[in-house]
Short mmCIF file of C-alpha atoms in Angstrom, two decimals:
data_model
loop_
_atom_site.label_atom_id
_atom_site.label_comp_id
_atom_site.label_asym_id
_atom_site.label_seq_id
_atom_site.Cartn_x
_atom_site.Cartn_y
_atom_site.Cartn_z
CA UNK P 1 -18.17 4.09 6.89
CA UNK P 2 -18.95 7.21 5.09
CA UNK P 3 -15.93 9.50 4.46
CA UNK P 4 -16.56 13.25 3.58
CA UNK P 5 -13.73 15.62 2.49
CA UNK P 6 -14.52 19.06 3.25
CA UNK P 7 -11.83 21.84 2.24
CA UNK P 8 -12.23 25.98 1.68
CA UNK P 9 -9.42 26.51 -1.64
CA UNK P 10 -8.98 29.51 -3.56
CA UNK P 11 -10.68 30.38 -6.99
CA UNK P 12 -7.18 29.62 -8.31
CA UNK P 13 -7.74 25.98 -6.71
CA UNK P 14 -4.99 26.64 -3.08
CA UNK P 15 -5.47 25.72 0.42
CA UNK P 16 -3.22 28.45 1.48
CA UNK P 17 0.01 29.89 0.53
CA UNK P 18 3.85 28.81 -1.00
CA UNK P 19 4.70 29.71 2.92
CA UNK P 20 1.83 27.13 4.05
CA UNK P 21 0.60 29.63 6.56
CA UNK P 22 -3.31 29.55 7.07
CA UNK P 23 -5.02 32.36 4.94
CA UNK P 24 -8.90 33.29 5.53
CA UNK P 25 -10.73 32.09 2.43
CA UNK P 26 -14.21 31.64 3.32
CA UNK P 27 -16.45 33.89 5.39
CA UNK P 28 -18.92 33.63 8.37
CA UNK P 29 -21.43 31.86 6.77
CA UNK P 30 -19.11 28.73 5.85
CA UNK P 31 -17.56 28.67 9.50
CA UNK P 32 -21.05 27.66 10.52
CA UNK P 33 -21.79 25.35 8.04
CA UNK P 34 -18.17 23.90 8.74
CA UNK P 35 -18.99 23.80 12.42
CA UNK P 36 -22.20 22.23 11.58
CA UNK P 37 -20.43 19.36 9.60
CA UNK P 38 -18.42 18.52 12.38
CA UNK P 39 -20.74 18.40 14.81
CA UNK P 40 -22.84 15.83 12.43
CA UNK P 41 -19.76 13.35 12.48
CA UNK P 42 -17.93 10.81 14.31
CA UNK P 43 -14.46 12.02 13.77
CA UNK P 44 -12.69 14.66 11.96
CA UNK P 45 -9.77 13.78 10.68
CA UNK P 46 -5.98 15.74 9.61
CA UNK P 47 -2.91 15.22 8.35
CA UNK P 48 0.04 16.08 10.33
CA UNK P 49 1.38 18.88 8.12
CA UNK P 50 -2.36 20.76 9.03
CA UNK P 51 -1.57 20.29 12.30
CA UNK P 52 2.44 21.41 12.32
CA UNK P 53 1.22 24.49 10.32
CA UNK P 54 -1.94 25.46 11.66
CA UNK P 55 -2.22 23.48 15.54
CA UNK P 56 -5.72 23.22 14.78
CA UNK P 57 -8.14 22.16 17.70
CA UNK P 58 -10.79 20.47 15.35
CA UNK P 59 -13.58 20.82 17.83
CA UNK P 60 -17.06 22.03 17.37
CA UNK P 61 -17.66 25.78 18.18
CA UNK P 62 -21.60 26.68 18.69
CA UNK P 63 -22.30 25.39 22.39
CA UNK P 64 -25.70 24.58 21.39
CA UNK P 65 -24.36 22.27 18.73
CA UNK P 66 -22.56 20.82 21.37
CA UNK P 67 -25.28 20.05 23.39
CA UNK P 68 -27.39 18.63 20.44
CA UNK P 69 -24.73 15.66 20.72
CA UNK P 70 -25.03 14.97 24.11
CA UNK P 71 -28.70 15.20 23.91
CA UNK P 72 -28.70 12.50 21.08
CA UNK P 73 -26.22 10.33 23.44
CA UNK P 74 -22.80 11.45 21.88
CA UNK P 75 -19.69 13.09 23.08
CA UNK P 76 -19.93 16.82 23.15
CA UNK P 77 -17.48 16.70 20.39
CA UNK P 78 -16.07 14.30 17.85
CA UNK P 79 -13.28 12.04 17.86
CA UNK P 80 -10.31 13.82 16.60
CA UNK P 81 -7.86 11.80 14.22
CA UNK P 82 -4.47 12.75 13.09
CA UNK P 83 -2.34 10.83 10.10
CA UNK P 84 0.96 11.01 11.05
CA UNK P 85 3.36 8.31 9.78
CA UNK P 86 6.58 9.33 11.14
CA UNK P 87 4.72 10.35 14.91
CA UNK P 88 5.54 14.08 14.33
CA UNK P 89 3.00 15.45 16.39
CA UNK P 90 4.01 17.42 19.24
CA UNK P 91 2.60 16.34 22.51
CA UNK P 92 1.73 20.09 23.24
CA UNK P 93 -0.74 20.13 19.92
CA UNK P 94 -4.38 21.80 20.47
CA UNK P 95 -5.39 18.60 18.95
CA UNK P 96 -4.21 16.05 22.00
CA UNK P 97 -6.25 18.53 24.93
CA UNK P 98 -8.55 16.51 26.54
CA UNK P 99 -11.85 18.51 24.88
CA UNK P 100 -12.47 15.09 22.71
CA UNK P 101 -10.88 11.73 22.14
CA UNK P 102 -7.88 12.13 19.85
CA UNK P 103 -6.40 9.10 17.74
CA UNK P 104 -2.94 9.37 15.98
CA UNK P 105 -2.48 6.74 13.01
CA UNK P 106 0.96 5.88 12.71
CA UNK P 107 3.64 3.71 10.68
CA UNK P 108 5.75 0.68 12.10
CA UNK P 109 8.61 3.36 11.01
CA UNK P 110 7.71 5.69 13.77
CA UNK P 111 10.12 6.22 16.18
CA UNK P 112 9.28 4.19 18.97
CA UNK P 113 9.98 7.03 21.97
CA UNK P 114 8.17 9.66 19.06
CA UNK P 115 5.00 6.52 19.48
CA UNK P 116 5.45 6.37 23.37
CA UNK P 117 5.02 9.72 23.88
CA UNK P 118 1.84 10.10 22.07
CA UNK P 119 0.51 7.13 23.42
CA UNK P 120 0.00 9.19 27.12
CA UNK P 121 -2.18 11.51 25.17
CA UNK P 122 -4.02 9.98 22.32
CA UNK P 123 -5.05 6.57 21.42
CA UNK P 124 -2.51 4.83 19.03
CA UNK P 125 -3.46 3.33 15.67
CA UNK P 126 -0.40 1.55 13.76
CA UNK P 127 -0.43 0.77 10.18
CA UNK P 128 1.25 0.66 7.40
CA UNK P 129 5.36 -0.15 7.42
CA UNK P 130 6.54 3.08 5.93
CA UNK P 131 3.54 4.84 5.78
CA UNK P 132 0.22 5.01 7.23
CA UNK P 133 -1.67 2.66 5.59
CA UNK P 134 -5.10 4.93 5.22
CA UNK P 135 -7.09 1.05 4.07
CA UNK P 136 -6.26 -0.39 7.48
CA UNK P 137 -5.58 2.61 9.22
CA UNK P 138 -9.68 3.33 8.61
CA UNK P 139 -10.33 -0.07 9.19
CA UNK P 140 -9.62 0.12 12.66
CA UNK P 141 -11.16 3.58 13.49
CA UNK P 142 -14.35 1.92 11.92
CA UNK P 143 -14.02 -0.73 14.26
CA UNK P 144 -13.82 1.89 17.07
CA UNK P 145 -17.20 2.95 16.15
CA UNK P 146 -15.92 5.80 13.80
CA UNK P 147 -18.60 5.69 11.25
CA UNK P 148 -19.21 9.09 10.05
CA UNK P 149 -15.92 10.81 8.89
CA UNK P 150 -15.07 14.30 8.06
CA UNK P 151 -11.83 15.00 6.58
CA UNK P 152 -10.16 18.56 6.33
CA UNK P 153 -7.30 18.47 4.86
CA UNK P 154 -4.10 18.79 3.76
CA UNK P 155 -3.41 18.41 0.23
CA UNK P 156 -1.63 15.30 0.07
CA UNK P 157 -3.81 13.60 2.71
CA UNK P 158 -6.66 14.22 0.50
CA UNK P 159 -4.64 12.82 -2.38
CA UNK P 160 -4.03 9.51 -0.75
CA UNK P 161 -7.78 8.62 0.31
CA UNK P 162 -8.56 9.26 -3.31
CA UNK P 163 -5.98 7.35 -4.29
CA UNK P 164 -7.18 4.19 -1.85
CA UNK P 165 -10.97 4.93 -2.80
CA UNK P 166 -11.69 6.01 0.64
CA UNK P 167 -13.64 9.38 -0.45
CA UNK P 168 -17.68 9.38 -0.97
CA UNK P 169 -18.34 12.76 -0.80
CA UNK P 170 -16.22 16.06 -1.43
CA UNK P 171 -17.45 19.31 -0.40
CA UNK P 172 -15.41 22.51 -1.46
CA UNK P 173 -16.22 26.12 -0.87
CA UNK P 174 -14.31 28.20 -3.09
CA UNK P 175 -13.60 31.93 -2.27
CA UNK P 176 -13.03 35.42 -4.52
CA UNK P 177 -9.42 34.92 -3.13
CA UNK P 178 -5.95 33.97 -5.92
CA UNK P 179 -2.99 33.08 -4.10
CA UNK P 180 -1.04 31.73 -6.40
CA UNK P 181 2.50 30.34 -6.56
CA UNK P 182 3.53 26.76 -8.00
CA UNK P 183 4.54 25.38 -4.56
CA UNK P 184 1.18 26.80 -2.84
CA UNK P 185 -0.80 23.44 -1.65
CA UNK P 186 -3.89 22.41 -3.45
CA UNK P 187 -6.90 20.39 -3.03
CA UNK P 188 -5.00 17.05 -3.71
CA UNK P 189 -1.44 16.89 -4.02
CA UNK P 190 0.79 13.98 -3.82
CA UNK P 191 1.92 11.88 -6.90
CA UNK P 192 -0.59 12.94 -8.66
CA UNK P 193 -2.81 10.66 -11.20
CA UNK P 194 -1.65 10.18 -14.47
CA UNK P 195 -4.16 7.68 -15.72
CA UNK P 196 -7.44 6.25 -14.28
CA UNK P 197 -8.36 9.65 -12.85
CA UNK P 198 -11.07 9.84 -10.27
CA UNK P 199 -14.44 11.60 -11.19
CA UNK P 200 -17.00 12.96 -9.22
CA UNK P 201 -20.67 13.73 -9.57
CA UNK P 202 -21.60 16.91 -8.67
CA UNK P 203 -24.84 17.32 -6.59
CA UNK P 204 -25.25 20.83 -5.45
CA UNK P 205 -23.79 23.65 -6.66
CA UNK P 206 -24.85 27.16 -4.13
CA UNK P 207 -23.55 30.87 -3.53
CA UNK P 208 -22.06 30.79 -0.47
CA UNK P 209 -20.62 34.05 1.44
CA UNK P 210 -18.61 35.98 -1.85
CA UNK P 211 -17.99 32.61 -3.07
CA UNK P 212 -19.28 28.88 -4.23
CA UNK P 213 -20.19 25.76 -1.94
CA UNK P 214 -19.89 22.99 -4.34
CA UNK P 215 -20.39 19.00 -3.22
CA UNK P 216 -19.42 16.25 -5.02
CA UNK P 217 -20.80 12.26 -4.66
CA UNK P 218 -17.63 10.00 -5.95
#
């Protein structure tokens, strides 16, 4: 499995703002390449706070693109993959239509009804007691045939893959925009690392739209 975390932030380092709303960051140019990244993976994958703030669809855009996939014996889109522990995601979310096959990773704490209920509109992964647990939890999406993975966020999603050693590649485009605010979401959030702290090797560095498309190899 090769995981790829792919995230637009500020120059001041945010996802969005203190009110978690979505806030443009990036320009044309990156929506393509975005769209382009997608359409080159398995699954893209979410936390459930991206989708509770944002009801994301996660699907790929250019038609063409689309048809590239079928044309190489894939889906039109990806697999769509949501990492909700507690099963907060409302049955009505953009990311359960039936455009793509959607997975929700859960916890054993999940609220059995809460698991029920997604179950008529996604396939169900549980693991983890309390929390997903993101080492088995990819484990079993990998078994599914999930090999290529694209993750987009949120902050303390990102965090957590780090944390397990799930990440291979990070790509960040970051825009002319400063949001600010000490409770504003950023690239990783979480615990936070206070000693063995993960590095990266950075591989390309390019001007992108008013701003900076950077990718990382971990």
């Amino acid at each position: 499995m090769h995981v790829v975390v792919n995230a637009a932030m500020s120059a001041d380092g945010k996802l969005s703002s203190r009110r978690r709303e979505q806030i443009s960051i990036s320009g044309e140019s990156d929506f393509d390449r975005v769209d382009r990244l997608r359409a080159d993976r398995d699954a893209v994958v979410v936390g459930v706070g991206t989708v509770l703030a944002d009801d994301p669809r996660l699907t790929v855009k250019d038609d063409a693109l689309c048809e590239q996939r079928r044309t190489d014996g894939q889906s039109s889109q990806p697999a769509r993959v949501v990492i909700d522990s507690k099963a907060r995601t409302p049955v009505d979310a953009a990311v359960l239509t039936d455009e793509a096959e959607t997975y929700v990773c859960v916890s054993e704490a999940a609220p059995v009804g809460r698991r029920m209920d997604l179950a008529d509109h996604a396939e169900l992964v549980t693991a983890g007691d309390d929390r997903v647990d993101l080492l088995r939890a990819f484990a079993a999406l990998q078994a599914a045939g999930l090999e290529q993975i694209m993750v987009e966020g949120g902050g303390e999603l990102i965090f957590s893959l780090f944390e397990n050693g799930l990440v291979d590649e990070l790509r960040v485009f970051v825009g002319p925009t400063i949001i600010g605010g000490r409770d504003a979401p950023t690239l990783a959030d979480g615990d936070g690392f206070v000693t063995n702290f993960p590095t990266l090797e950075l591989e390309t560095l390019e001007r992108l739209d008013d701003g900076a498309l950077l990718v990382w190899n971990s």
